[in-house]
């Protein structure tokens, strides 16, 4: 739900030949799954920090443009993953991987 509330700040045309925004070799890939669906609903490549230091470039795989979102949204997601990875696994479950 957190990503569903994320506001897009700017939309930029993507040149697939250039790695101007860092989305061709992303620092993070986010797969979004729906309930009871084994296939991802969406895939997002999280790219570089924008020059303003406050925004992050994000590309929805299969799209034709890059958007910027507030960087704290990516930091919050990264912190959530780190917190879950540090929790002891439930009995019989494999530990979370980051």
Coordinates of C-alpha atoms in Angstrom, one line a residue, residues 3-4 10 14 20 28-29 37 40 44-45 53 59-60 63-65 69 73-75 80 85-86 92 96:
X3 CA 3.9 2.4 -3.1
X4 CA 0.3 2.9 -4.1
X10 CA 8.1 14.4 -12.8
X14 CA 13.5 7.2 -21.4
X20 CA 21.0 8.6 -17.9
X28 CA 17.0 -2.1 -6.6
X29 CA 14.2 -3.9 -8.4
X37 CA -1.4 -14.4 -8.0
X40 CA 4.0 -9.9 -10.5
X44 CA 9.9 -1.3 -11.0
X45 CA 13.6 -0.5 -11.6
X53 CA 19.2 14.8 -3.7
X59 CA 11.1 3.0 -14.3
X60 CA 8.1 0.7 -14.6
X63 CA 6.9 1.5 -19.9
X64 CA 8.4 4.3 -22.0
X65 CA 9.2 6.9 -19.4
X69 CA 9.5 10.0 -6.6
X73 CA 9.9 6.4 -0.2
X74 CA 12.7 4.2 -1.4
X75 CA 14.6 4.6 1.9
X80 CA 11.4 -2.2 5.9
X85 CA 15.5 -9.5 7.3
X86 CA 16.6 -9.1 10.9
X92 CA 9.9 -23.9 9.3
X96 CA 14.2 -13.4 4.6

